[in-house]
Amino acid sequence: MSTVTKDRFRPVKSILVSQPAPAGANSPYVQLAEKYNLKIDFRQFIKVEPVVPKEFRKQKIDILKHTAVIFTSRNAIDHFFAICKDFKIEMPADMKYFCISDQTAHYLQKYIVIRKRKLFVGQKTAQDLFDYFKKHKSEKYLFPCSDIRKDDIPEYMQKNGIAFTEAIIYHTLEADLSDLADVKYDILAFFSPSGIKSLKINFPDFEQGATRIAAFGPTTAQAVRDLDLFLDIEAPMPNAPSMTGALELYIKKANNL
């Protein structure tokens, strides 16, 4: 168990975000860094590798026998259409698409022409899509995903008797973080249990000490607690629906602002 200091509200000067660096100067992380004079770095704690055609074929999935596709990430979109290209599959014009967020739906336009009557978009979480699934219960859904994924969508489909096929199209693996061994940050921000797992695998002797940990989503928060680490910052919360919002609330208190 890591040694955790009693006073968790110490000044914050540096943050490591376990995601790719955002594009553009309008990122809320850029604004946060400028507003509070912080050093914010970005580093993916996980990496993805595609399922090769031979491996996908073993799953015996006929993509065109489905009438709807569920996308929960950009990775899923990229790897799904890579599979389609490998097998020379063109998506029919009447295919329906259910996307977890506006960002995911927008990214989908990289591969297809969006027809509004065929697109259903959630706010941010899988639960946002459940009402759509219920209204379109007769569809035959395909869920392209990683070998490591949340259980919420499969559990909902099974519970409600909705035709559903899970397609493993990429693998989620730990990234090599050995170059960070001697680098210290005041806050580490995580967005998935896979990121927490990567921290543990890369640094099995990790001692939290004064390092604050932020987690987005209940499963990520639980992964932090399962390692007996102290969770300092949790999002989303009613007063902080985003990670940057939760970080800002903490920084204001820790930095006496």
Short mmCIF file of C-alpha atoms in Angstrom, two decimals:
data_model
loop_
_atom_site.label_atom_id
_atom_site.label_comp_id
_atom_site.label_asym_id
_atom_site.label_seq_id
_atom_site.Cartn_x
_atom_site.Cartn_y
_atom_site.Cartn_z
CA MET A 1 0.00 0.00 0.00
CA SER A 2 1.33 3.43 -0.96
CA THR A 3 2.21 5.95 1.71
CA VAL A 4 -0.21 8.88 1.42
CA THR A 5 0.44 12.22 3.05
CA LYS A 6 -2.26 13.60 5.33
CA ASP A 7 -2.43 17.02 3.67
CA ARG A 8 -3.65 16.38 0.13
CA PHE A 9 -4.16 20.04 -0.77
CA ARG A 10 -0.63 21.05 -1.68
CA PRO A 11 0.13 23.59 -4.43
CA VAL A 12 -0.13 22.23 -7.96
CA LYS A 13 2.43 23.19 -10.60
CA SER A 14 2.46 20.17 -12.92
CA ILE A 15 -0.06 17.69 -14.34
CA LEU A 16 0.41 14.59 -16.49
CA VAL A 17 -2.69 13.74 -18.54
CA SER A 18 -2.78 10.13 -19.70
CA GLN A 19 -4.21 10.99 -23.12
CA PRO A 20 -2.82 12.23 -26.44
CA ALA A 21 -2.10 15.95 -26.63
CA PRO A 22 -5.15 17.90 -27.85
CA ALA A 23 -5.08 19.63 -31.19
CA GLY A 24 -5.39 23.38 -31.31
CA ALA A 25 -5.04 26.23 -28.85
CA ASN A 26 -8.68 26.14 -27.79
CA SER A 27 -8.25 23.01 -25.68
CA PRO A 28 -9.53 23.45 -22.11
CA TYR A 29 -6.19 22.01 -20.95
CA VAL A 30 -4.29 24.79 -22.72
CA GLN A 31 -6.60 27.35 -21.15
CA LEU A 32 -6.17 25.74 -17.73
CA ALA A 33 -2.38 25.81 -18.05
CA GLU A 34 -2.35 29.46 -19.07
CA LYS A 35 -4.84 30.55 -16.43
CA TYR A 36 -2.98 28.98 -13.51
CA ASN A 37 0.59 28.97 -14.89
CA LEU A 38 0.80 25.17 -14.92
CA LYS A 39 2.96 22.68 -16.76
CA ILE A 40 0.56 20.17 -18.37
CA ASP A 41 2.05 17.26 -20.31
CA PHE A 42 0.26 14.53 -22.23
CA ARG A 43 1.23 10.92 -22.53
CA GLN A 44 -0.82 7.89 -23.53
CA PHE A 45 -0.56 5.14 -20.93
CA ILE A 46 -2.07 2.60 -23.29
CA LYS A 47 -1.59 1.67 -26.92
CA VAL A 48 -3.83 -0.15 -29.34
CA GLU A 49 -3.01 -2.81 -31.90
CA PRO A 50 -5.41 -3.86 -34.65
CA VAL A 51 -6.90 -7.31 -34.94
CA VAL A 52 -5.46 -8.78 -38.15
CA PRO A 53 -7.88 -10.15 -40.78
CA LYS A 54 -7.05 -13.78 -39.93
CA GLU A 55 -7.89 -13.17 -36.28
CA PHE A 56 -11.11 -11.34 -37.14
CA ARG A 57 -12.19 -14.14 -39.46
CA LYS A 58 -12.04 -16.57 -36.54
CA GLN A 59 -14.83 -14.62 -34.85
CA LYS A 60 -17.16 -15.66 -37.72
CA ILE A 61 -18.93 -12.31 -37.84
CA ASP A 62 -20.86 -11.26 -40.94
CA ILE A 63 -20.84 -7.47 -40.74
CA LEU A 64 -23.51 -7.00 -43.40
CA LYS A 65 -26.00 -9.15 -41.52
CA HIS A 66 -26.30 -6.30 -39.03
CA THR A 67 -28.48 -3.22 -39.40
CA ALA A 68 -26.82 -0.93 -36.85
CA VAL A 69 -23.32 -0.23 -35.54
CA ILE A 70 -22.41 1.14 -32.11
CA PHE A 71 -19.30 3.32 -31.81
CA THR A 72 -17.89 4.38 -28.44
CA SER A 73 -14.49 5.74 -29.55
CA ARG A 74 -12.40 6.98 -32.46
CA ASN A 75 -10.24 3.88 -32.15
CA ALA A 76 -13.30 1.72 -32.74
CA ILE A 77 -14.19 3.72 -35.86
CA ASP A 78 -10.67 3.55 -37.33
CA HIS A 79 -10.21 -0.16 -36.74
CA PHE A 80 -13.73 -1.07 -37.85
CA PHE A 81 -13.35 0.61 -41.22
CA ALA A 82 -9.86 -0.88 -41.58
CA ILE A 83 -11.49 -4.31 -41.21
CA CYS A 84 -14.13 -3.33 -43.77
CA LYS A 85 -11.39 -2.29 -46.18
CA ASP A 86 -9.49 -5.55 -45.66
CA PHE A 87 -12.62 -7.56 -46.47
CA LYS A 88 -13.78 -5.19 -49.24
CA ILE A 89 -17.00 -4.40 -47.40
CA GLU A 90 -18.96 -1.25 -48.23
CA MET A 91 -21.44 -0.10 -45.63
CA PRO A 92 -25.01 0.05 -47.01
CA ALA A 93 -26.76 3.42 -47.16
CA ASP A 94 -29.49 2.30 -44.75
CA MET A 95 -27.08 1.27 -41.98
CA LYS A 96 -27.81 3.02 -38.67
CA TYR A 97 -25.03 4.36 -36.45
CA PHE A 98 -25.20 4.91 -32.68
CA CYS A 99 -22.36 7.12 -31.39
CA ILE A 100 -21.52 7.76 -27.75
CA SER A 101 -20.84 11.50 -28.25
CA ASP A 102 -20.88 14.38 -30.72
CA GLN A 103 -17.10 14.07 -31.08
CA THR A 104 -17.38 10.41 -32.04
CA ALA A 105 -20.20 11.15 -34.48
CA HIS A 106 -18.20 13.95 -36.07
CA TYR A 107 -15.18 11.67 -36.47
CA LEU A 108 -17.38 9.10 -38.22
CA GLN A 109 -17.70 11.55 -41.12
CA LYS A 110 -14.10 10.71 -41.99
CA TYR A 111 -15.41 7.42 -43.41
CA ILE A 112 -19.05 7.86 -44.39
CA VAL A 113 -21.58 10.50 -45.41
CA ILE A 114 -23.76 11.08 -42.38
CA ARG A 115 -27.52 10.89 -42.90
CA LYS A 116 -29.24 12.43 -39.90
CA ARG A 117 -32.12 9.97 -39.87
CA LYS A 118 -29.59 7.14 -39.57
CA LEU A 119 -27.45 8.70 -36.81
CA PHE A 120 -28.16 8.60 -33.08
CA VAL A 121 -25.85 10.44 -30.69
CA GLY A 122 -25.40 10.36 -26.91
CA GLN A 123 -24.06 13.09 -24.67
CA LYS A 124 -20.98 11.30 -23.33
CA THR A 125 -21.76 7.92 -21.76
CA ALA A 126 -23.11 4.58 -22.95
CA GLN A 127 -26.21 5.09 -20.78
CA ASP A 128 -27.13 8.02 -23.04
CA LEU A 129 -27.71 5.51 -25.84
CA PHE A 130 -29.97 3.13 -23.92
CA ASP A 131 -33.18 4.99 -24.78
CA TYR A 132 -32.22 4.83 -28.47
CA PHE A 133 -31.59 1.09 -28.20
CA LYS A 134 -34.99 0.66 -26.58
CA LYS A 135 -36.76 2.65 -29.30
CA HIS A 136 -34.93 0.68 -32.02
CA LYS A 137 -35.15 -2.71 -30.37
CA SER A 138 -35.66 -4.60 -33.66
CA GLU A 139 -32.25 -3.65 -35.06
CA LYS A 140 -29.42 -6.15 -35.25
CA TYR A 141 -26.57 -4.35 -33.53
CA LEU A 142 -22.84 -4.75 -34.10
CA PHE A 143 -20.52 -3.45 -31.35
CA PRO A 144 -16.91 -3.06 -32.59
CA CYS A 145 -14.68 -2.77 -29.55
CA SER A 146 -11.42 -3.64 -27.83
CA ASP A 147 -10.67 -6.85 -25.99
CA ILE A 148 -10.83 -4.62 -22.89
CA ARG A 149 -14.12 -2.76 -22.68
CA LYS A 150 -16.83 -1.73 -20.25
CA ASP A 151 -19.73 -4.09 -19.59
CA ASP A 152 -22.56 -1.55 -19.69
CA ILE A 153 -23.62 -1.94 -23.34
CA PRO A 154 -23.38 -5.78 -23.53
CA GLU A 155 -25.23 -6.11 -20.22
CA TYR A 156 -28.01 -3.77 -21.34
CA MET A 157 -28.46 -5.60 -24.66
CA GLN A 158 -28.59 -9.02 -23.02
CA LYS A 159 -30.93 -7.87 -20.26
CA ASN A 160 -33.37 -6.39 -22.77
CA GLY A 161 -33.20 -9.18 -25.34
CA ILE A 162 -31.80 -7.01 -28.13
CA ALA A 163 -29.96 -8.73 -30.99
CA PHE A 164 -26.32 -7.85 -30.52
CA THR A 165 -22.88 -9.02 -31.70
CA GLU A 166 -19.61 -7.99 -30.09
CA ALA A 167 -16.72 -7.72 -32.55
CA ILE A 168 -13.18 -7.52 -31.15
CA ILE A 169 -11.36 -5.31 -33.66
CA TYR A 170 -8.36 -4.09 -31.64
CA HIS A 171 -6.35 -4.92 -28.54
CA THR A 172 -5.62 -2.52 -25.69
CA LEU A 173 -2.07 -2.86 -24.32
CA GLU A 174 0.15 -1.05 -21.85
CA ALA A 175 2.47 1.58 -23.31
CA ASP A 176 6.16 1.64 -22.38
CA LEU A 177 6.54 4.42 -19.82
CA SER A 178 10.07 3.61 -18.67
CA ASP A 179 11.30 7.09 -19.63
CA LEU A 180 9.00 8.57 -16.96
CA ALA A 181 10.61 6.63 -14.11
CA ASP A 182 12.40 9.67 -12.69
CA VAL A 183 9.83 12.29 -13.69
CA LYS A 184 7.50 13.63 -11.01
CA TYR A 185 4.15 15.37 -11.42
CA ASP A 186 1.85 16.88 -8.83
CA ILE A 187 -1.21 15.30 -10.47
CA LEU A 188 -1.70 12.21 -12.65
CA ALA A 189 -5.00 12.23 -14.56
CA PHE A 190 -6.54 8.93 -15.71
CA PHE A 191 -9.50 8.13 -17.94
CA SER A 192 -9.77 4.35 -17.94
CA PRO A 193 -8.95 1.31 -15.81
CA SER A 194 -6.46 0.37 -18.54
CA GLY A 195 -4.47 3.51 -17.78
CA ILE A 196 -4.32 2.59 -14.09
CA LYS A 197 -3.26 -0.95 -15.01
CA SER A 198 -0.48 0.47 -17.19
CA LEU A 199 0.78 2.57 -14.26
CA LYS A 200 0.97 -0.55 -12.09
CA ILE A 201 2.70 -2.68 -14.74
CA ASN A 202 5.21 0.00 -15.67
CA PHE A 203 5.92 0.97 -12.07
CA PRO A 204 5.12 -2.00 -9.81
CA ASP A 205 6.78 -0.25 -6.85
CA PHE A 206 4.91 3.03 -7.40
CA GLU A 207 4.57 5.01 -4.17
CA GLN A 208 1.94 7.71 -4.36
CA GLY A 209 3.25 9.97 -1.61
CA ALA A 210 2.21 13.56 -2.35
CA THR A 211 1.22 12.78 -5.94
CA ARG A 212 -2.45 13.52 -6.45
CA ILE A 213 -4.53 11.21 -8.65
CA ALA A 214 -7.52 12.26 -10.76
CA ALA A 215 -9.93 9.79 -12.34
CA PHE A 216 -12.70 10.21 -14.88
CA GLY A 217 -15.63 7.84 -14.58
CA PRO A 218 -16.68 5.38 -11.86
CA THR A 219 -14.77 2.38 -13.25
CA THR A 220 -11.54 4.38 -13.40
CA ALA A 221 -12.12 5.63 -9.86
CA GLN A 222 -12.67 2.08 -8.65
CA ALA A 223 -9.47 0.91 -10.37
CA VAL A 224 -7.56 3.55 -8.39
CA ARG A 225 -9.08 2.37 -5.11
CA ASP A 226 -8.49 -1.28 -5.97
CA LEU A 227 -4.75 -0.53 -5.96
CA ASP A 228 -5.04 1.07 -2.52
CA LEU A 229 -4.21 4.46 -3.99
CA PHE A 230 -5.80 7.68 -2.75
CA LEU A 231 -8.25 9.26 -5.18
CA ASP A 232 -7.99 13.03 -4.81
CA ILE A 233 -10.02 14.23 -7.79
CA GLU A 234 -13.05 12.51 -9.28
CA ALA A 235 -15.05 13.47 -12.36
CA PRO A 236 -17.68 13.84 -13.57
CA MET A 237 -19.39 15.50 -10.63
CA PRO A 238 -22.48 17.74 -10.59
CA ASN A 239 -20.28 20.81 -10.19
CA ALA A 240 -17.55 19.52 -12.53
CA PRO A 241 -18.80 17.47 -15.50
CA SER A 242 -15.38 17.44 -17.17
CA MET A 243 -11.88 16.45 -16.08
CA THR A 244 -10.60 20.00 -16.60
CA GLY A 245 -13.46 21.33 -14.49
CA ALA A 246 -12.65 18.93 -11.65
CA LEU A 247 -8.94 19.80 -11.89
CA GLU A 248 -9.70 23.51 -11.75
CA LEU A 249 -11.82 23.17 -8.61
CA TYR A 250 -9.00 21.25 -6.92
CA ILE A 251 -6.29 23.69 -8.08
CA LYS A 252 -8.22 26.67 -6.75
CA LYS A 253 -8.31 25.11 -3.29
CA ALA A 254 -4.79 23.65 -3.35
CA ASN A 255 -3.21 26.88 -4.63
CA ASN A 256 -5.30 29.11 -2.35
CA LEU A 257 -6.90 30.98 -5.24
#
